[in-house]
CSV table of C-alpha atoms and ligand atoms in Angstrom, one decimal:
chain,number,residue,atom,x,y,z
A,978,MET,CA,4.9,-3.6,58.6
A,979,LEU,CA,6.3,-6.4,56.2
A,980,ALA,CA,3.4,-5.8,53.8
A,981,ARG,CA,4.1,-2.1,53.8
A,982,CYS,CA,7.7,-2.6,52.9
A,983,TYR,CA,6.9,-4.8,49.9
A,984,ARG,CA,4.0,-2.3,48.4
A,985,PRO,CA,6.5,-0.1,46.4
A,986,LYS,CA,8.2,-3.3,45.1
A,987,LEU,CA,5.0,-4.8,43.7
A,988,SER,CA,4.1,-1.5,42.1
A,989,VAL,CA,7.4,-1.4,40.5
A,990,TRP,CA,7.0,-5.1,39.2
A,991,ALA,CA,3.4,-4.4,38.0
A,992,ALA,CA,4.9,-1.0,36.1
A,993,LEU,CA,7.7,-3.5,34.6
A,994,CYS,CA,5.0,-5.9,33.5
A,995,VAL,CA,2.9,-3.3,31.7
A,996,LEU,CA,6.1,-2.0,29.9
A,997,VAL,CA,7.1,-5.3,28.8
A,998,LEU,CA,3.5,-5.9,27.5
A,999,CYS,CA,3.6,-2.7,25.5
A,1000,TRP,CA,7.0,-3.5,24.4
A,1001,PHE,CA,5.6,-6.9,22.9
A,1002,TYR,CA,2.6,-5.2,21.6
A,1003,ILE,CA,4.8,-2.4,19.5
A,1004,PHE,CA,7.6,-4.7,18.7
A,1005,PRO,CA,6.1,-8.4,18.9
A,1006,ASP,CA,8.4,-11.4,18.9
A,1007,TYR,CA,8.2,-12.7,15.2
A,1008,SER,CA,10.9,-14.2,13.1
A,1009,VAL,CA,11.6,-12.8,9.7
A,1010,PRO,CA,12.5,-15.4,7.3
A,1011,ARG,CA,15.8,-15.1,5.6
A,1012,ASP,CA,16.1,-14.1,2.0
A,1013,LYS,CA,17.7,-17.4,0.9
A,1014,ASP,CA,14.9,-19.2,2.5
A,1015,ILE,CA,12.4,-17.2,0.9
A,1016,VAL,CA,14.2,-17.7,-2.5
A,1017,GLU,CA,14.0,-21.6,-1.9
A,1018,GLU,CA,10.5,-21.6,-0.7
A,1019,VAL,CA,9.4,-19.6,-4.0
A,1020,LEU,CA,11.6,-21.9,-6.2
A,1021,ARG,CA,10.0,-25.0,-4.7
A,1022,GLN,CA,6.4,-23.8,-5.5
A,1023,GLY,CA,7.4,-23.0,-8.9
A,1024,ASP,CA,4.8,-22.3,-11.5
A,1025,VAL,CA,2.0,-24.1,-9.5
A,1026,TRP,CA,-1.1,-22.0,-8.7
A,1027,HIS,CA,-4.6,-23.1,-8.6
A,1028,LYS,CA,-7.6,-20.3,-8.1
A,1029,ASN,CA,-9.3,-21.1,-5.1
A,1030,GLN,CA,-12.8,-19.3,-5.1
A,1031,THR,CA,-13.6,-20.0,-1.7
A,1032,GLY,CA,-10.4,-18.3,-0.3
A,1033,ILE,CA,-11.3,-15.4,-2.6
A,1034,ASP,CA,-14.9,-15.1,-1.2
A,1035,LEU,CA,-13.3,-15.5,2.3
A,1036,TYR,CA,-11.0,-12.6,2.0
A,1037,ARG,CA,-13.6,-10.3,0.3
A,1038,LYS,CA,-16.0,-11.2,3.2
A,1039,LEU,CA,-13.3,-10.4,6.0
A,1040,LEU,CA,-12.3,-7.2,4.3
A,1041,THR,CA,-15.6,-6.0,3.7
A,1042,GLU,CA,-16.7,-6.6,7.2
A,1043,CYS,CA,-13.4,-4.8,8.8
A,1044,CYS,CA,-12.8,-2.3,6.2
A,1045,ASN,CA,-15.6,-1.9,3.5
A,1046,PRO,CA,-13.3,-1.0,0.8
A,1047,LYS,CA,-16.0,-0.2,-1.7
A,1048,ARG,CA,-17.6,2.4,0.2
A,1049,MET,CA,-14.6,3.6,2.3
A,1050,PHE,CA,-11.3,3.5,0.5
A,1051,ALA,CA,-11.7,7.2,-0.7
A,1052,VAL,CA,-13.1,10.3,0.9
A,1053,THR,CA,-16.3,10.9,-0.8
A,1054,LYS,CA,-19.1,13.4,-0.2
A,1055,GLU,CA,-21.3,10.3,0.8
A,1056,ASN,CA,-19.1,9.0,3.5
A,1057,SER,CA,-17.7,12.4,4.7
A,1058,PRO,CA,-20.2,15.2,4.4
A,1059,MET,CA,-19.9,18.7,5.9
A,1060,GLY,CA,-18.6,18.8,9.3
A,1061,LYS,CA,-17.4,15.1,9.3
A,1062,VAL,CA,-14.4,14.7,11.5
A,1063,LEU,CA,-11.5,12.8,9.7
A,1064,TRP,CA,-9.2,11.5,12.3
A,1065,TYR,CA,-5.5,11.3,10.8
A,1066,ASP,CA,-4.6,7.6,10.9
A,1067,GLY,CA,-0.7,8.4,10.8
A,1068,GLU,CA,-0.9,10.8,13.8
A,1069,ILE,CA,-1.6,10.2,17.5
A,1070,TYR,CA,-4.2,13.0,17.9
A,1071,HIS,CA,-4.9,15.1,14.9
A,1072,TRP,CA,-8.1,15.6,12.7
A,1073,HIS,CA,-9.7,17.6,10.0
A,1074,THR,CA,-13.2,18.9,10.1
A,1075,VAL,CA,-14.7,18.8,6.3
A,1076,ASN,CA,-15.5,22.3,5.5
A,1077,ASN,CA,-16.5,24.5,2.6
A,1078,ASP,CA,-12.8,24.3,1.5
A,1079,THR,CA,-12.3,20.6,1.3
A,1080,TYR,CA,-16.0,19.4,0.8
A,1081,PRO,CA,-16.1,20.3,-2.9
A,1082,LEU,CA,-12.8,18.5,-3.6
A,1083,PHE,CA,-14.3,15.0,-2.7
A,1084,VAL,CA,-16.1,12.7,-5.5
A,1085,GLN,CA,-19.6,12.1,-4.9
A,1086,GLY,CA,-19.7,8.5,-4.1
A,1087,SER,CA,-17.5,5.3,-4.7
A,1088,PRO,CA,-15.8,6.0,-8.2
A,1089,LEU,CA,-15.3,2.1,-8.8
A,1090,GLN,CA,-17.3,0.7,-11.5
A,1091,LEU,CA,-18.0,-2.7,-9.8
A,1092,PRO,CA,-17.4,-5.6,-10.5
A,1093,LEU,CA,-13.9,-5.3,-11.3
A,1094,LYS,CA,-12.8,-8.5,-13.1
A,1095,LYS,CA,-9.1,-8.9,-13.4
A,1096,CYS,CA,-7.0,-6.6,-11.2
A,1097,ALA,CA,-3.2,-6.1,-11.4
A,1098,VAL,CA,-1.5,-4.6,-8.5
A,1099,VAL,CA,2.0,-3.5,-9.6
A,1100,GLY,CA,4.6,-2.9,-6.7
A,1101,ASN,CA,7.8,-1.1,-7.4
A,1102,GLY,CA,10.2,-4.2,-6.6
A,1103,GLY,CA,13.5,-4.5,-8.4
A,1104,ILE,CA,12.4,-8.0,-9.3
A,1105,LEU,CA,10.4,-6.5,-12.1
A,1106,ARG,CA,13.5,-5.1,-13.8
A,1107,HIS,CA,13.9,-7.4,-17.2
A,1108,SER,CA,10.9,-9.4,-16.0
A,1109,LYS,CA,9.1,-8.8,-19.1
A,1110,TRP,CA,5.7,-8.9,-17.3
A,1111,GLY,CA,4.5,-5.6,-19.1
A,1112,ARG,CA,2.3,-7.2,-21.6
A,1113,ASP,CA,0.5,-9.5,-18.9
A,1114,ILE,CA,-0.2,-6.3,-16.5
A,1115,ASP,CA,-1.6,-4.4,-19.5
A,1116,GLN,CA,-4.3,-7.3,-20.1
A,1117,ALA,CA,-5.9,-6.6,-16.6
A,1118,ASP,CA,-9.2,-4.8,-16.4
A,1119,PHE,CA,-7.8,-2.6,-13.7
A,1120,ILE,CA,-4.3,-1.6,-13.1
A,1121,MET,CA,-3.1,-0.1,-9.9
A,1122,ARG,CA,0.4,1.2,-9.3
A,1123,CYS,CA,2.3,3.0,-6.4
A,1124,ASN,CA,4.0,6.3,-5.9
A,1125,LEU,CA,4.1,7.6,-9.3
A,1126,PRO,CA,6.4,5.2,-10.7
A,1127,PRO,CA,8.2,5.7,-14.0
A,1128,ILE,CA,6.5,3.8,-16.9
A,1129,SER,CA,8.5,5.2,-19.7
A,1130,LYS,CA,9.6,3.4,-22.9
A,1131,LYS,CA,12.6,2.0,-20.7
A,1132,TYR,CA,10.5,0.1,-18.5
A,1133,VAL,CA,7.3,-0.7,-20.7
A,1134,GLU,CA,8.4,-4.4,-21.3
A,1135,ASP,CA,8.5,-5.0,-17.7
A,1136,VAL,CA,5.8,-2.9,-16.2
A,1137,GLY,CA,3.3,-2.2,-18.8
A,1138,THR,CA,1.6,1.1,-20.0
A,1139,ARG,CA,-1.9,1.2,-18.8
A,1140,THR,CA,-2.8,2.7,-15.3
A,1141,HIS,CA,-6.4,3.1,-13.7
A,1142,LEU,CA,-5.2,4.2,-10.2
A,1143,VAL,CA,-1.8,5.4,-9.1
A,1144,THR,CA,-1.0,6.4,-5.4
A,1145,ALA,CA,1.1,9.7,-4.8
A,1146,ASN,CA,2.8,10.2,-1.6
A,1147,PRO,CA,2.6,13.7,-0.4
A,1148,SER,CA,6.4,13.3,0.2
A,1149,ILE,CA,6.9,12.8,-3.5
A,1150,ILE,CA,5.0,16.0,-4.0
A,1151,GLU,CA,7.4,17.8,-1.5
A,1152,LYS,CA,10.7,16.3,-2.9
A,1153,ARG,CA,10.2,15.8,-6.5
A,1154,PHE,CA,7.8,19.0,-7.1
A,1155,LYS,CA,9.2,21.3,-4.5
A,1156,SER,CA,5.8,21.0,-2.8
A,1157,LEU,CA,4.3,22.8,-5.8
A,1158,LEU,CA,5.1,26.2,-4.4
A,1159,TRP,CA,7.1,27.4,-7.4
A,1160,SER,CA,5.8,25.6,-10.4
A,1161,ARG,CA,3.2,23.3,-11.3
A,1162,LYS,CA,4.0,22.5,-14.8
A,1163,ALA,CA,6.5,19.9,-14.3
A,1164,PHE,CA,4.2,18.1,-11.9
A,1165,VAL,CA,1.2,18.5,-14.4
A,1166,ASP,CA,3.2,17.3,-17.3
A,1167,SER,CA,4.5,14.2,-15.8
A,1168,MET,CA,1.2,13.0,-14.6
A,1169,LYS,CA,0.1,13.0,-18.3
A,1170,VAL,CA,1.6,9.4,-18.6
A,1171,TYR,CA,-1.0,7.8,-16.1
A,1172,GLY,CA,-3.7,9.0,-18.7
A,1173,SER,CA,-7.2,9.4,-17.3
A,1174,SER,CA,-6.6,7.4,-14.1
A,1175,TYR,CA,-7.3,8.0,-10.5
A,1176,ILE,CA,-4.6,9.7,-8.5
A,1177,TYR,CA,-4.8,8.3,-5.0
A,1178,MET,CA,-3.4,10.7,-2.3
A,1179,PRO,CA,-3.4,10.1,1.7
A,1180,ALA,CA,-3.9,13.9,2.2
A,1181,PHE,CA,-5.6,13.1,5.7
A,1182,SER,CA,-2.8,10.5,7.1
A,1183,MET,CA,0.0,12.7,8.3
A,1184,ARG,CA,-0.1,16.6,9.1
A,1185,PRO,CA,2.6,17.6,6.8
A,1186,GLY,CA,0.8,15.5,3.8
A,1187,THR,CA,-2.4,17.8,3.7
A,1188,ASP,CA,-1.1,20.9,2.2
A,1189,PRO,CA,0.8,19.3,-0.8
A,1190,SER,CA,-2.1,17.1,-1.3
A,1191,LEU,CA,-4.4,19.8,-1.7
A,1192,ARG,CA,-2.0,21.9,-4.1
A,1193,ALA,CA,-1.7,18.6,-6.1
A,1194,TYR,CA,-5.5,18.7,-6.6
A,1195,HIS,CA,-5.6,22.4,-7.4
A,1196,ALA,CA,-2.7,21.9,-9.9
A,1197,LEU,CA,-4.5,19.0,-11.7
A,1198,ALA,CA,-8.0,20.9,-11.6
A,1199,ASP,CA,-6.6,24.3,-12.8
A,1200,SER,CA,-4.9,22.7,-15.7
A,1201,ASN,CA,-7.9,20.5,-16.9
A,1202,SER,CA,-6.1,17.4,-16.4
A,1203,SER,CA,-7.8,14.1,-17.3
A,1204,LEU,CA,-6.9,12.7,-13.8
A,1205,THR,CA,-9.3,12.5,-11.0
A,1206,MET,CA,-7.9,13.1,-7.7
A,1207,LEU,CA,-9.0,10.7,-4.9
A,1208,PHE,CA,-8.1,11.4,-1.3
A,1209,ALA,CA,-7.3,8.2,0.8
A,1210,ASN,CA,-9.9,7.9,3.5
A,1211,PRO,CA,-7.9,7.7,6.7
A,1212,GLU,CA,-10.6,5.6,8.4
A,1213,PHE,CA,-10.1,2.9,5.7
A,1214,LEU,CA,-6.2,2.9,6.0
A,1215,GLY,CA,-6.5,2.7,9.9
A,1216,THR,CA,-9.1,-0.4,9.7
A,1217,VAL,CA,-6.8,-2.1,7.1
A,1218,GLY,CA,-3.9,-1.6,9.3
A,1219,LYS,CA,-5.6,-3.3,12.1
A,1220,PHE,CA,-6.7,-5.8,10.0
A,1221,TRP,CA,-3.1,-7.0,8.8
A,1222,LYS,CA,-1.9,-6.5,12.6
A,1223,THR,CA,-4.2,-9.4,13.5
A,1224,HIS,CA,-2.7,-11.3,10.4
A,1225,GLY,CA,0.9,-11.2,11.5
A,1226,VAL,CA,2.2,-8.0,9.9
A,1227,HIS,CA,3.6,-5.7,12.7
A,1228,ALA,CA,4.6,-2.6,11.0
A,1229,ARG,CA,4.5,1.1,12.0
A,1230,ARG,CA,2.8,1.5,8.8
A,1231,LEU,CA,1.4,-0.8,6.2
A,1232,SER,CA,3.3,-0.4,2.7
A,1233,THR,CA,1.5,1.5,-0.1
A,1234,GLY,CA,1.4,-1.9,-1.8
A,1235,LEU,CA,-0.4,-3.7,0.8
A,1236,PHE,CA,-3.1,-1.2,1.1
A,1237,LEU,CA,-3.6,-1.6,-2.8
A,1238,ILE,CA,-3.9,-5.4,-2.5
A,1239,SER,CA,-6.4,-5.1,0.5
A,1240,LEU,CA,-8.4,-2.9,-1.7
A,1241,ALA,CA,-8.1,-5.2,-4.7
A,1242,LEU,CA,-9.1,-8.2,-2.6
A,1243,GLY,CA,-12.2,-6.4,-1.4
A,1244,VAL,CA,-13.4,-5.3,-4.9
A,1245,CYS,CA,-11.8,-7.6,-7.6
A,1246,ASP,CA,-12.9,-10.8,-8.9
A,1247,GLU,CA,-9.1,-11.7,-9.5
A,1248,VAL,CA,-6.1,-10.2,-8.1
A,1249,THR,CA,-2.4,-10.6,-9.5
A,1250,ALA,CA,0.4,-8.9,-7.7
A,1251,TYR,CA,3.7,-7.9,-9.7
A,1252,GLY,CA,6.8,-6.3,-8.2
A,1253,PHE,CA,6.5,-7.4,-4.6
A,1254,TRP,CA,9.8,-8.7,-3.6
A,1255,PRO,CA,11.3,-6.9,-0.6
A,1256,PHE,CA,14.5,-8.9,-0.6
A,1257,SER,CA,18.1,-8.3,-1.6
A,1258,VAL,CA,18.7,-11.2,-3.8
A,1259,GLY,CA,16.6,-12.4,-6.9
A,1260,LEU,CA,15.4,-16.0,-7.6
A,1261,ASP,CA,19.0,-16.6,-9.2
A,1262,GLY,CA,20.6,-15.8,-6.1
A,1263,GLN,CA,22.1,-12.5,-7.6
A,1264,PRO,CA,21.8,-8.9,-5.9
A,1265,ILE,CA,18.6,-6.9,-6.9
A,1266,SER,CA,17.9,-3.3,-6.6
A,1267,HIS,CA,15.0,-2.2,-4.2
A,1268,HIS,CA,13.0,-0.5,-6.9
A,1269,TYR,CA,12.9,-1.5,-10.6
A,1270,TYR,CA,14.2,2.0,-11.4
A,1271,ASP,CA,16.5,2.8,-8.3
A,1272,ASN,CA,18.0,1.3,-5.3
A,1273,ILE,CA,16.9,3.8,-2.7
A,1274,LEU,CA,15.8,1.7,0.3
A,1275,PRO,CA,12.9,2.5,2.9
A,1276,TYR,CA,13.1,3.8,6.3
A,1277,LYS,CA,14.1,0.8,8.4
A,1278,TRP,CA,11.5,0.2,11.2
A,1279,PHE,CA,8.7,2.1,9.3
A,1280,HIS,CA,7.3,-0.8,7.0
A,1281,ALA,CA,7.4,-4.5,7.4
A,1282,MET,CA,7.8,-5.7,3.9
A,1283,PRO,CA,9.1,-9.1,4.4
A,1284,GLU,CA,6.3,-9.9,6.8
A,1285,GLU,CA,3.8,-8.5,4.3
A,1286,PHE,CA,5.2,-10.7,1.9
A,1287,VAL,CA,5.0,-13.9,3.8
A,1288,GLN,CA,1.3,-12.9,4.3
A,1289,LEU,CA,1.0,-12.6,0.5
A,1290,TRP,CA,2.7,-15.7,-0.2
A,1291,HIS,CA,0.2,-17.7,1.9
A,1292,LEU,CA,-2.7,-16.0,-0.1
A,1293,HIS,CA,-0.8,-17.1,-3.2
A,1294,LYS,CA,-0.4,-20.7,-1.9
A,1295,SER,CA,-3.9,-20.7,-1.0
A,1296,GLY,CA,-5.0,-19.6,-4.5
A,1297,THR,CA,-6.6,-16.4,-3.1
A,1298,LEU,CA,-4.5,-14.1,-5.4
A,1299,ARG,CA,-1.6,-14.6,-7.6
A,1300,MET,CA,1.8,-13.4,-6.8
A,1301,ARG,CA,4.1,-13.0,-9.9
A,1302,VAL,CA,7.9,-13.0,-9.2
A,1303,GLY,CA,10.5,-14.0,-11.3
A,1304,GLN,CA,10.3,-13.7,-15.2
A,1305,CYS,CA,7.4,-13.9,-17.5
A,1306,PRO,CA,7.8,-17.5,-18.9
A,1307,SER,CA,5.8,-16.6,-22.1
A,1308,GLN,CA,8.0,-13.9,-22.9
A,1309,ASN,CA,11.1,-15.5,-21.9
A,1310,GLY,CA,11.1,-18.4,-24.1
A,1311,GLY,CA,8.9,-20.6,-21.8
A,1312,SER,CA,5.3,-21.8,-22.3
B,2045,CDP,O1,5.9,3.9,-0.2
B,2045,CDP,P1,6.4,2.6,-0.1
B,2045,CDP,O2,7.7,2.5,0.5
B,2045,CDP,O3,5.5,1.8,0.6
B,2045,CDP,O4,6.5,1.8,-1.5
B,2045,CDP,P2,7.4,2.1,-2.8
B,2045,CDP,O5,8.9,1.8,-2.3
B,2045,CDP,O6,7.1,3.0,-3.9
B,2045,CDP,O7,6.9,0.5,-3.4
B,2045,CDP,C1,5.7,0.4,-3.7
B,2045,CDP,C2,5.2,-0.9,-3.1
B,2045,CDP,O8,5.7,-2.1,-3.8
B,2045,CDP,C3,5.6,-1.2,-1.5
B,2045,CDP,O9,4.6,-0.5,-0.8
B,2045,CDP,C4,5.7,-2.7,-1.5
B,2045,CDP,O10,4.4,-3.1,-1.2
B,2045,CDP,C5,6.2,-3.1,-2.6
B,2045,CDP,N1,7.7,-3.4,-2.8
B,2045,CDP,C6,8.0,-4.6,-2.7
B,2045,CDP,O11,7.2,-5.6,-2.4
B,2045,CDP,N2,9.3,-4.7,-2.7
B,2045,CDP,C7,10.3,-4.0,-2.9
B,2045,CDP,N3,11.5,-4.4,-3.1
B,2045,CDP,C8,9.9,-2.7,-3.2
B,2045,CDP,C9,8.3,-2.4,-3.1
């Protein structure tokens, strides 16, 4: 009798426990360092940096094992033949089956000419403004940029001019180019600044992103653009997301910059990251804008850029990659 009375209560407790566990899985208990503490930590470290080949080899091995960036970062005819099901990484249950319309749009195999020696990954952080890293960035062998950023004359000194791969979020196509439903000219013209680089679009991540991405492909192809469209492989994006989750990054979705750094760590001999600084003050304690070109903040809860920065800073301190924050010493009167 007594046991029968308690049974419902036990199941309530069990359900509560499951809920709490789920809560901690989705929103784990981690502490985000304060902007001030990060600034102090970065200033303490100063310009000290030593390349660590063991760290570089280790991360290349870990990323190759989990995510195989070389083969999987883009959708190719080799990794996604006709009939292959591409599961959207940003949706719960949605897929695209490769068909006669999409298969011809994919490049044949991995488009990267490996090995890539020095890679520069350029984030869009406001820390780049007046930094004068442009010349240093332009000296890299392979330069990656995020979200079709401006690289006009106004910013050249700070961000450089050359680009080998640039990402384009479908939401930019929707907002800036009205989904390419009315005119393609503004889009095609504004892409010329990226020369003959790869344009990397997550066409199969979220449902609303597919059509604008395919329209962007056709707009470039029909205008004989010298850019090559690469569609981000949702399997790669998913496995990279899981990789960083086990390394302390708890975001609904990784930032574009971290996807590119993961690719670079997997395929480049040396990685330098610029413009990664998701904090509201610079190293001099003065307020800075979120981007080097505007101050539009990201959606709260979507990315976890400060946690990403902490992981990247660990990699910097261990000599696995180099983070460039603050100003370029050689262009600002330093050595
Ligand atoms: O699309 P998403 O919000 O990820 O990127 P974005 O605002 O266009 O910036 C490109 C990348 O730069 C981000 O994905 C971050 O990795 C990095 N970023 C940063 O570290 N700090 C900032 N204040 C802004 C961007």
